[in-house]
Amino acid sequence: MLNSANLAEEVQIAYRQTFKKLVGDLNKSPEEIFDALKNQTVDLVLTAHPTQSVRRSLLQKHGRIRDCLAQLYAKNITPDDKQELDEALQREIQAAFRTDEIKRTPPTPQDEMRAGMSYFHETIWKGVPKFLRRVDTALKNIGIEERVPYNAPLIQFSSWMGGDRDGNPRVTPEVTRDVCLLARMMASTMYFYQIEDLMFELSMWHCNDELRVRAHELHVNRRKDAAKHYLEFWKSIPPTEPYRVILGDVRDKLYHTRERARQLLSNGTSDVPEEATFNNLLDIRQESDRHTDVLDAITTHLDIGSYREWSEERRQEWLLSELSGKRPLFGSDLPKTEEIADVLDTFHVIAELPSDSFGAYIISMATSPSDVLAVELLQRECHVKRPLRVVPLFEKLADLEATPAAVARLFSVDWYKNRINAQEELVKVAKEYGVKLTMFHGRGGTVGRGGGPTHLAILSQPPDTINGSLRVTVQVSPLQHSSMGCILRLLLNRNGALLDEMAVVATEEYRSVVFQEPRATPELEYGRMNIGSRPSKRKPSGGIESLRAIPWIFAWTQTRFHLPVWLGFGAAIKHVVEKDVKNLHMLKDMYKHWPFFRVTIDLIEMVFAKGDPGIAALYDKLLVSEELWPFSLFNTFGEKLRANFGETKKLVLQTAGHKDLLEDDPYLKQRLRLRNSYITTLNVCQAYTLKRIRDPSYNVTLRYVLTSLRRLRNRAKNSSSLTRLASTRLDSKIHSS
């Protein structure tokens, strides 16, 4: 029911008239908009770890339900068409209802790649052309008759699937190789059939001289045996149909691309030459410590010391010395652990496959310039003919703060500046050294992982930080720092002193709970779910600092407490307001005039509207053992956190100048109310189920579950007429149970 409601609302959402707003409200000329559009690029990165836990089978059914609903809203629909669509809708809903929502076996990296490719097939493949046509239409509506050039890469895609080995032992060099070839095979197949359809459409004979000459050359030089491979247009295409001749050559190349990938997957070799194929991009991602392990093994083997124990300055000096020289660093006699061999074998796969098969080499948990130089050296040592560009991810709070200095150091190195061809603080550093910087926006599905409406996230970026290009992926690690502390530190320099002070308080509050109170992490069961191929922790023996974002955020979302989103924010506001009441007026002014701050406050307010401390209390009562309940003013640690929840909500409302949650968004408020009773039922069932999983001897009867439901239901009865209606329906279901 909840999924169906989401689909219905998606169809009803009106399109945003962005261009008209730019012209009418912001006084931008149509020519300015067109020039900016031609020079922008958004790179959407498909991550290897899904934050979307819904199965592909259900996603496809949901897509068909969405299509049926969209057609039902079409104008001038006939009664017969409506009846057929109603019947189709019923079939799809019934099929979805009877499909198991849970993955019973963990997916492999290959499975994740197939799931990612299904997004292309089901959504992106048709969605992007439709979007580009809509852009052209919107431009016409503001007076621009010229279309966006075909070679303007408004949207492009990259992938981490099969290449992201950040703490995932299942992503081996062999997996990277297989996924790369499998992705190429699947992509070439999709293009193959699209080109064949286009050959039917482009039957015209009239063309310019350049195209006619090219078509004649291809017709003369076409291989005699090429026709054997095709069901359509298998005869030699006459030169009087030049478009079909050109497309026939593209089809040949796509066929060879697919065949070469298939043969390499099956046999490890192929008789199809590489120059007869197309290529695609796949990012590689590895944790910085793994490179340090390899270089430490090398320096130890060379009897020059331990790379791991060297200072950052000595590391840089040695790396640059080796990069400037030509001697090989190691041979087959290098002692290798399984982990070191895995890293080196990955570089050998990069060297083996066509260079255009890969995009960037991404270093997670990067801390310093030596992390980048280390990867550059390893690429050279493993004979990567066309080295990948190296992208450091600075993820911890301290590393983010040190990033400008680290980037400045890299740009000041002649070797590195020549290597990259010299393409708020980072932007200043980039401008100083003449380098164009592309911001990589790591965002999650939930607010605690940087989620929320994408268009708001883009609009709220600081001025001069995007400059026409933005890379977006759905991933971010929330455990290395306070979520609110990090957000506050990364805001603009305006009101910087106040925000710095708030960030320190927020970070201390967050860490005092997360690191000093480990019982506040209800992630045990999520670590065992078959959501993705990666383990729930980067290091099996690690503590909470190595826990991944998905089980951590999902667990707090399920308890309706959303702790990682708001924890620390209330303490920060309270601190600065108690210090000087004028600071509250400053925060209110920031909310009114600063898009980033406003979006942050609005998202936190939305999370409070979704939250319910009473439900969180039920989880505490059932799942936290009594020996962990300390005696305090609040009796339990959970009660103390729930009091913090209420106080933070009050302070957020004061900052926004609101009396009630979501008072500026009544539509969202209504949507949440409609869902609350149903979600509450699921919460109660889940809490008792988790209790029985953890304590098999616990004997729960239906009476206890129904009592909890009625107690929570009675709390909701006074909230609104909509909730009362849902509560009445829920009451009848309880009685029938």
Short mmCIF file of N, CA, C and O in Angstrom, two decimals, residues 201-303:
data_model
loop_
_atom_site.label_atom_id
_atom_site.label_comp_id
_atom_site.label_asym_id
_atom_site.label_seq_id
_atom_site.Cartn_x
_atom_site.Cartn_y
_atom_site.Cartn_z
N GLU A 201 14.02 3.39 -39.83
CA GLU A 201 13.46 4.74 -39.91
C GLU A 201 14.16 5.59 -40.97
O GLU A 201 13.51 6.31 -41.73
N LEU A 202 15.49 5.52 -41.03
CA LEU A 202 16.26 6.43 -41.90
C LEU A 202 16.46 5.81 -43.28
O LEU A 202 17.55 5.40 -43.66
N SER A 203 15.38 5.78 -44.02
CA SER A 203 15.44 5.20 -45.37
C SER A 203 15.71 6.26 -46.43
O SER A 203 15.77 5.94 -47.62
N MET A 204 15.88 7.52 -46.03
CA MET A 204 15.99 8.64 -46.98
C MET A 204 17.27 8.54 -47.81
O MET A 204 18.27 8.00 -47.36
N TRP A 205 17.21 9.09 -49.00
CA TRP A 205 18.36 9.06 -49.90
C TRP A 205 19.08 10.40 -49.93
O TRP A 205 20.26 10.48 -50.25
N HIS A 206 18.40 11.51 -49.61
CA HIS A 206 18.99 12.84 -49.74
C HIS A 206 19.92 13.12 -48.56
O HIS A 206 19.56 12.90 -47.41
N CYS A 207 21.13 13.60 -48.83
CA CYS A 207 22.09 13.94 -47.77
C CYS A 207 23.13 14.89 -48.32
O CYS A 207 23.17 15.15 -49.54
N ASN A 208 24.02 15.41 -47.49
CA ASN A 208 25.06 16.31 -47.99
C ASN A 208 26.20 15.50 -48.61
O ASN A 208 26.27 14.28 -48.46
N ASP A 209 27.10 16.20 -49.27
CA ASP A 209 28.18 15.52 -50.00
C ASP A 209 29.13 14.77 -49.08
O ASP A 209 29.60 13.67 -49.40
N GLU A 210 29.42 15.35 -47.90
CA GLU A 210 30.36 14.72 -46.97
C GLU A 210 29.85 13.36 -46.52
O GLU A 210 30.58 12.37 -46.50
N LEU A 211 28.57 13.31 -46.17
CA LEU A 211 28.01 12.04 -45.71
C LEU A 211 27.95 11.03 -46.86
O LEU A 211 28.20 9.84 -46.67
N ARG A 212 27.65 11.52 -48.09
CA ARG A 212 27.56 10.60 -49.23
C ARG A 212 28.93 9.97 -49.54
O ARG A 212 29.04 8.77 -49.84
N VAL A 213 30.00 10.78 -49.46
CA VAL A 213 31.34 10.26 -49.70
C VAL A 213 31.70 9.22 -48.64
O VAL A 213 32.25 8.15 -48.95
N ARG A 214 31.38 9.51 -47.37
CA ARG A 214 31.67 8.57 -46.29
C ARG A 214 30.90 7.27 -46.48
O ARG A 214 31.44 6.17 -46.29
N ALA A 215 29.65 7.38 -46.87
CA ALA A 215 28.83 6.18 -47.10
C ALA A 215 29.40 5.34 -48.24
O ALA A 215 29.41 4.10 -48.17
N HIS A 216 29.91 5.99 -49.29
CA HIS A 216 30.49 5.26 -50.42
C HIS A 216 31.74 4.50 -49.98
O HIS A 216 31.93 3.32 -50.36
N GLU A 217 32.59 5.14 -49.16
CA GLU A 217 33.80 4.47 -48.67
C GLU A 217 33.44 3.24 -47.84
O GLU A 217 34.06 2.17 -47.99
N LEU A 218 32.46 3.38 -46.97
CA LEU A 218 32.06 2.25 -46.13
C LEU A 218 31.45 1.13 -46.96
O LEU A 218 31.67 -0.05 -46.68
N HIS A 219 30.71 1.50 -48.00
CA HIS A 219 30.07 0.49 -48.86
C HIS A 219 31.12 -0.32 -49.61
O HIS A 219 31.02 -1.56 -49.71
N VAL A 220 32.16 0.35 -50.07
CA VAL A 220 33.21 -0.34 -50.83
C VAL A 220 34.03 -1.25 -49.93
O VAL A 220 34.41 -2.37 -50.32
N ASN A 221 34.31 -0.78 -48.70
CA ASN A 221 35.22 -1.50 -47.81
C ASN A 221 34.52 -2.46 -46.84
O ASN A 221 35.18 -3.06 -46.00
N ARG A 222 33.22 -2.60 -46.95
CA ARG A 222 32.50 -3.45 -46.00
C ARG A 222 32.90 -4.91 -46.18
O ARG A 222 33.04 -5.40 -47.29
N ARG A 223 33.07 -5.59 -45.04
CA ARG A 223 33.45 -7.01 -45.07
C ARG A 223 32.36 -7.84 -45.72
O ARG A 223 31.17 -7.64 -45.49
N LYS A 224 32.75 -8.82 -46.50
CA LYS A 224 31.80 -9.65 -47.25
C LYS A 224 30.95 -10.52 -46.32
O LYS A 224 29.79 -10.80 -46.60
N ASP A 225 31.56 -10.97 -45.20
CA ASP A 225 30.84 -11.91 -44.33
C ASP A 225 30.00 -11.23 -43.26
O ASP A 225 29.39 -11.90 -42.43
N ALA A 226 29.95 -9.89 -43.28
CA ALA A 226 29.24 -9.19 -42.22
C ALA A 226 27.76 -9.52 -42.20
O ALA A 226 27.13 -9.56 -41.14
N ALA A 227 27.17 -9.77 -43.37
CA ALA A 227 25.72 -10.01 -43.44
C ALA A 227 25.29 -11.29 -42.74
O ALA A 227 24.12 -11.44 -42.40
N LYS A 228 26.20 -12.20 -42.48
CA LYS A 228 25.83 -13.47 -41.86
C LYS A 228 25.29 -13.30 -40.44
O LYS A 228 24.57 -14.16 -39.94
N HIS A 229 25.63 -12.19 -39.82
CA HIS A 229 25.32 -12.04 -38.40
C HIS A 229 23.93 -11.49 -38.13
O HIS A 229 23.51 -11.45 -36.98
N TYR A 230 23.21 -11.03 -39.15
CA TYR A 230 22.02 -10.23 -38.91
C TYR A 230 20.77 -10.87 -39.48
O TYR A 230 20.80 -11.55 -40.51
N LEU A 231 19.64 -10.59 -38.80
CA LEU A 231 18.34 -11.01 -39.31
C LEU A 231 17.75 -9.94 -40.23
O LEU A 231 17.03 -10.25 -41.18
N GLU A 232 18.03 -8.68 -39.92
CA GLU A 232 17.53 -7.57 -40.73
C GLU A 232 18.69 -6.91 -41.47
O GLU A 232 19.80 -6.85 -40.97
N PHE A 233 18.39 -6.40 -42.67
CA PHE A 233 19.40 -5.74 -43.51
C PHE A 233 20.64 -6.62 -43.66
O PHE A 233 21.77 -6.18 -43.50
N TRP A 234 20.38 -7.88 -43.96
CA TRP A 234 21.52 -8.79 -44.07
C TRP A 234 22.16 -8.74 -45.46
O TRP A 234 23.29 -9.17 -45.64
N LYS A 235 21.42 -8.22 -46.44
CA LYS A 235 22.04 -8.02 -47.75
C LYS A 235 22.91 -6.78 -47.72
O LYS A 235 22.83 -5.95 -46.83
N SER A 236 23.73 -6.65 -48.72
CA SER A 236 24.57 -5.46 -48.85
C SER A 236 23.67 -4.25 -49.06
O SER A 236 22.82 -4.24 -49.96
N ILE A 237 23.82 -3.25 -48.22
CA ILE A 237 22.95 -2.06 -48.31
C ILE A 237 23.43 -1.19 -49.46
O ILE A 237 24.62 -0.84 -49.54
N PRO A 238 22.53 -0.80 -50.38
CA PRO A 238 22.95 -0.01 -51.55
C PRO A 238 23.40 1.38 -51.15
O PRO A 238 22.88 1.95 -50.17
N PRO A 239 24.37 1.95 -51.87
CA PRO A 239 24.87 3.29 -51.54
C PRO A 239 23.82 4.38 -51.72
O PRO A 239 24.01 5.51 -51.27
N THR A 240 22.69 4.06 -52.39
CA THR A 240 21.61 5.04 -52.53
C THR A 240 20.83 5.24 -51.23
O THR A 240 19.94 6.08 -51.19
N GLU A 241 21.15 4.48 -50.21
CA GLU A 241 20.56 4.66 -48.88
C GLU A 241 21.69 4.98 -47.89
O GLU A 241 22.09 4.15 -47.07
N PRO A 242 22.26 6.19 -47.99
CA PRO A 242 23.51 6.50 -47.27
C PRO A 242 23.39 6.41 -45.75
O PRO A 242 24.33 6.02 -45.07
N TYR A 243 22.23 6.82 -45.19
CA TYR A 243 22.09 6.76 -43.73
C TYR A 243 22.16 5.31 -43.24
O TYR A 243 22.75 5.02 -42.19
N ARG A 244 21.55 4.41 -44.00
CA ARG A 244 21.58 3.00 -43.62
C ARG A 244 22.99 2.42 -43.75
O ARG A 244 23.39 1.55 -42.97
N VAL A 245 23.74 2.89 -44.72
CA VAL A 245 25.12 2.43 -44.86
C VAL A 245 25.94 2.86 -43.64
O VAL A 245 26.70 2.06 -43.07
N ILE A 246 25.79 4.13 -43.25
CA ILE A 246 26.51 4.64 -42.08
C ILE A 246 26.13 3.87 -40.83
O ILE A 246 26.98 3.42 -40.04
N LEU A 247 24.81 3.71 -40.62
CA LEU A 247 24.34 2.99 -39.44
C LEU A 247 24.74 1.52 -39.47
O LEU A 247 24.96 0.90 -38.42
N GLY A 248 24.82 0.95 -40.68
CA GLY A 248 25.27 -0.43 -40.80
C GLY A 248 26.68 -0.61 -40.28
O GLY A 248 27.00 -1.63 -39.65
N ASP A 249 27.53 0.40 -40.51
CA ASP A 249 28.89 0.34 -39.99
C ASP A 249 28.90 0.42 -38.46
O ASP A 249 29.66 -0.30 -37.79
N VAL A 250 28.03 1.27 -37.90
CA VAL A 250 27.91 1.35 -36.43
C VAL A 250 27.42 0.01 -35.88
O VAL A 250 27.91 -0.48 -34.87
N ARG A 251 26.44 -0.59 -36.58
CA ARG A 251 25.92 -1.89 -36.13
C ARG A 251 27.02 -2.95 -36.17
O ARG A 251 27.11 -3.79 -35.26
N ASP A 252 27.85 -2.93 -37.19
CA ASP A 252 28.97 -3.88 -37.26
C ASP A 252 29.88 -3.75 -36.03
O ASP A 252 30.29 -4.74 -35.41
N LYS A 253 30.18 -2.49 -35.68
CA LYS A 253 31.09 -2.25 -34.57
C LYS A 253 30.46 -2.69 -33.24
O LYS A 253 31.14 -3.23 -32.36
N LEU A 254 29.15 -2.46 -33.10
CA LEU A 254 28.46 -2.91 -31.89
C LEU A 254 28.43 -4.42 -31.81
O LEU A 254 28.60 -5.00 -30.73
N TYR A 255 28.23 -5.07 -32.94
CA TYR A 255 28.24 -6.54 -32.96
C TYR A 255 29.60 -7.07 -32.53
O TYR A 255 29.71 -7.99 -31.72
N HIS A 256 30.67 -6.47 -33.05
CA HIS A 256 32.02 -6.91 -32.70
C HIS A 256 32.32 -6.63 -31.22
O HIS A 256 33.02 -7.42 -30.56
N THR A 257 31.81 -5.50 -30.71
CA THR A 257 32.00 -5.19 -29.30
C THR A 257 31.37 -6.27 -28.43
O THR A 257 31.98 -6.76 -27.46
N ARG A 258 30.14 -6.64 -28.77
CA ARG A 258 29.45 -7.68 -28.00
C ARG A 258 30.16 -9.02 -28.11
O ARG A 258 30.35 -9.74 -27.12
N GLU A 259 30.60 -9.37 -29.33
CA GLU A 259 31.25 -10.66 -29.54
C GLU A 259 32.60 -10.74 -28.83
O GLU A 259 32.94 -11.76 -28.24
N ARG A 260 33.36 -9.65 -28.87
CA ARG A 260 34.66 -9.67 -28.20
C ARG A 260 34.48 -9.83 -26.69
O ARG A 260 35.18 -10.63 -26.05
N ALA A 261 33.51 -9.11 -26.12
CA ALA A 261 33.26 -9.23 -24.68
C ALA A 261 32.80 -10.64 -24.33
O ALA A 261 33.23 -11.22 -23.33
N ARG A 262 31.92 -11.21 -25.15
CA ARG A 262 31.42 -12.56 -24.88
C ARG A 262 32.55 -13.58 -24.95
O ARG A 262 32.65 -14.47 -24.09
N GLN A 263 33.41 -13.45 -25.94
CA GLN A 263 34.52 -14.41 -26.09
C GLN A 263 35.52 -14.28 -24.94
O GLN A 263 36.01 -15.29 -24.41
N LEU A 264 35.82 -13.04 -24.54
CA LEU A 264 36.75 -12.85 -23.42
C LEU A 264 36.17 -13.40 -22.12
O LEU A 264 36.90 -13.95 -21.29
N LEU A 265 34.87 -13.25 -21.94
CA LEU A 265 34.23 -13.80 -20.75
C LEU A 265 34.28 -15.33 -20.75
O LEU A 265 34.52 -15.96 -19.73
N SER A 266 34.05 -15.92 -21.92
CA SER A 266 33.97 -17.38 -22.01
C SER A 266 35.33 -18.04 -22.04
O SER A 266 35.57 -19.03 -21.34
N ASN A 267 36.24 -17.47 -22.85
CA ASN A 267 37.50 -18.17 -23.12
C ASN A 267 38.74 -17.45 -22.62
O ASN A 267 39.83 -18.03 -22.60
N GLY A 268 38.60 -16.17 -22.29
CA GLY A 268 39.77 -15.40 -21.90
C GLY A 268 40.52 -14.81 -23.08
O GLY A 268 41.44 -14.02 -22.90
N THR A 269 40.17 -15.21 -24.31
CA THR A 269 40.79 -14.68 -25.52
C THR A 269 39.68 -14.37 -26.53
O THR A 269 38.55 -14.83 -26.39
N SER A 270 40.04 -13.60 -27.57
CA SER A 270 39.07 -13.26 -28.60
C SER A 270 39.79 -13.05 -29.92
O SER A 270 40.91 -12.52 -29.96
N ASP A 271 39.13 -13.45 -31.02
CA ASP A 271 39.70 -13.21 -32.34
C ASP A 271 39.18 -11.91 -32.95
O ASP A 271 39.49 -11.59 -34.10
N VAL A 272 38.36 -11.15 -32.17
CA VAL A 272 37.87 -9.85 -32.66
C VAL A 272 38.87 -8.78 -32.26
O VAL A 272 39.16 -8.62 -31.07
N PRO A 273 39.42 -8.03 -33.20
CA PRO A 273 40.40 -6.99 -32.85
C PRO A 273 39.77 -5.87 -32.03
O PRO A 273 38.61 -5.51 -32.25
N GLU A 274 40.55 -5.32 -31.11
CA GLU A 274 40.02 -4.28 -30.23
C GLU A 274 39.59 -3.03 -30.99
O GLU A 274 38.61 -2.38 -30.63
N GLU A 275 40.31 -2.71 -32.07
CA GLU A 275 39.98 -1.49 -32.82
C GLU A 275 38.63 -1.56 -33.51
O GLU A 275 38.10 -0.54 -33.99
N ALA A 276 38.04 -2.76 -33.58
CA ALA A 276 36.73 -2.91 -34.22
C ALA A 276 35.58 -2.75 -33.24
O ALA A 276 34.43 -3.02 -33.57
N THR A 277 35.88 -2.29 -32.01
CA THR A 277 34.86 -2.26 -30.96
C THR A 277 34.68 -0.86 -30.39
O THR A 277 35.50 0.04 -30.61
N PHE A 278 33.59 -0.69 -29.64
CA PHE A 278 33.35 0.50 -28.82
C PHE A 278 33.75 0.19 -27.38
O PHE A 278 33.89 -0.96 -26.99
N ASN A 279 33.89 1.25 -26.56
CA ASN A 279 34.27 1.06 -25.16
C ASN A 279 33.32 1.82 -24.24
O ASN A 279 32.51 2.63 -24.69
N ASN A 280 33.43 1.60 -22.93
CA ASN A 280 32.61 2.28 -21.94
C ASN A 280 33.44 2.56 -20.69
O ASN A 280 34.58 2.14 -20.59
N LEU A 281 32.84 3.29 -19.72
CA LEU A 281 33.59 3.74 -18.55
C LEU A 281 33.17 3.00 -17.29
O LEU A 281 32.00 2.79 -17.04
N LEU A 282 34.13 2.68 -16.47
CA LEU A 282 33.90 2.03 -15.16
C LEU A 282 34.93 2.56 -14.18
O LEU A 282 36.12 2.47 -14.41
N ASP A 283 34.48 3.12 -13.07
CA ASP A 283 35.40 3.64 -12.06
C ASP A 283 35.93 2.51 -11.18
O ASP A 283 35.25 1.51 -10.96
N ILE A 284 37.17 2.69 -10.70
CA ILE A 284 37.78 1.77 -9.75
C ILE A 284 37.89 2.51 -8.41
O ILE A 284 38.29 3.67 -8.37
N ARG A 285 37.55 1.83 -7.32
CA ARG A 285 37.61 2.47 -6.00
C ARG A 285 38.27 1.54 -5.00
O ARG A 285 37.91 0.37 -4.91
N GLN A 286 39.26 2.10 -4.28
CA GLN A 286 39.99 1.32 -3.27
C GLN A 286 40.32 2.22 -2.09
O GLN A 286 40.51 3.44 -2.25
N GLU A 287 40.45 1.63 -0.92
CA GLU A 287 40.76 2.39 0.29
C GLU A 287 42.25 2.72 0.34
O GLU A 287 43.09 1.91 -0.06
N SER A 288 42.58 3.90 0.85
CA SER A 288 43.97 4.38 0.84
C SER A 288 44.91 3.46 1.61
O SER A 288 46.07 3.27 1.23
N ASP A 289 44.44 2.87 2.71
CA ASP A 289 45.30 2.00 3.52
C ASP A 289 45.81 0.79 2.74
O ASP A 289 46.90 0.28 3.01
N ARG A 290 45.02 0.32 1.76
CA ARG A 290 45.44 -0.84 0.99
C ARG A 290 46.66 -0.50 0.12
O ARG A 290 47.55 -1.33 -0.08
N HIS A 291 46.72 0.72 -0.39
CA HIS A 291 47.89 1.14 -1.16
C HIS A 291 49.11 1.30 -0.24
O HIS A 291 50.24 0.97 -0.62
N THR A 292 48.86 1.81 0.96
CA THR A 292 49.94 1.95 1.93
C THR A 292 50.56 0.59 2.26
O THR A 292 51.78 0.45 2.37
N ASP A 293 49.70 -0.43 2.39
CA ASP A 293 50.21 -1.78 2.67
C ASP A 293 51.14 -2.26 1.56
O ASP A 293 52.20 -2.86 1.83
N VAL A 294 50.77 -2.00 0.31
CA VAL A 294 51.58 -2.46 -0.82
C VAL A 294 52.93 -1.75 -0.83
O VAL A 294 53.99 -2.39 -0.97
N LEU A 295 52.91 -0.43 -0.67
CA LEU A 295 54.16 0.32 -0.71
C LEU A 295 55.05 -0.01 0.50
O LEU A 295 56.28 0.00 0.39
N ASP A 296 54.42 -0.29 1.63
CA ASP A 296 55.20 -0.69 2.79
C ASP A 296 55.92 -2.02 2.53
O ASP A 296 57.09 -2.20 2.90
N ALA A 297 55.22 -2.95 1.86
CA ALA A 297 55.85 -4.23 1.51
C ALA A 297 57.02 -4.01 0.55
O ALA A 297 58.06 -4.67 0.66
N ILE A 298 56.87 -3.07 -0.38
CA ILE A 298 57.93 -2.79 -1.36
C ILE A 298 59.15 -2.19 -0.68
O ILE A 298 60.29 -2.65 -0.89
N THR A 299 58.95 -1.14 0.14
CA THR A 299 60.10 -0.49 0.78
C THR A 299 60.79 -1.43 1.77
O THR A 299 62.02 -1.40 1.91
N THR A 300 60.02 -2.27 2.45
CA THR A 300 60.62 -3.24 3.36
C THR A 300 61.45 -4.25 2.59
O THR A 300 62.57 -4.62 3.01
N HIS A 301 60.93 -4.69 1.43
CA HIS A 301 61.65 -5.66 0.61
C HIS A 301 62.94 -5.05 0.05
O HIS A 301 63.95 -5.75 -0.13
N LEU A 302 62.93 -3.73 -0.19
CA LEU A 302 64.11 -3.04 -0.72
C LEU A 302 65.09 -2.63 0.39
O LEU A 302 66.13 -2.02 0.10
N ASP A 303 64.74 -2.92 1.64
CA ASP A 303 65.58 -2.58 2.80
C ASP A 303 65.84 -1.08 2.92
O ASP A 303 66.93 -0.63 3.29
#
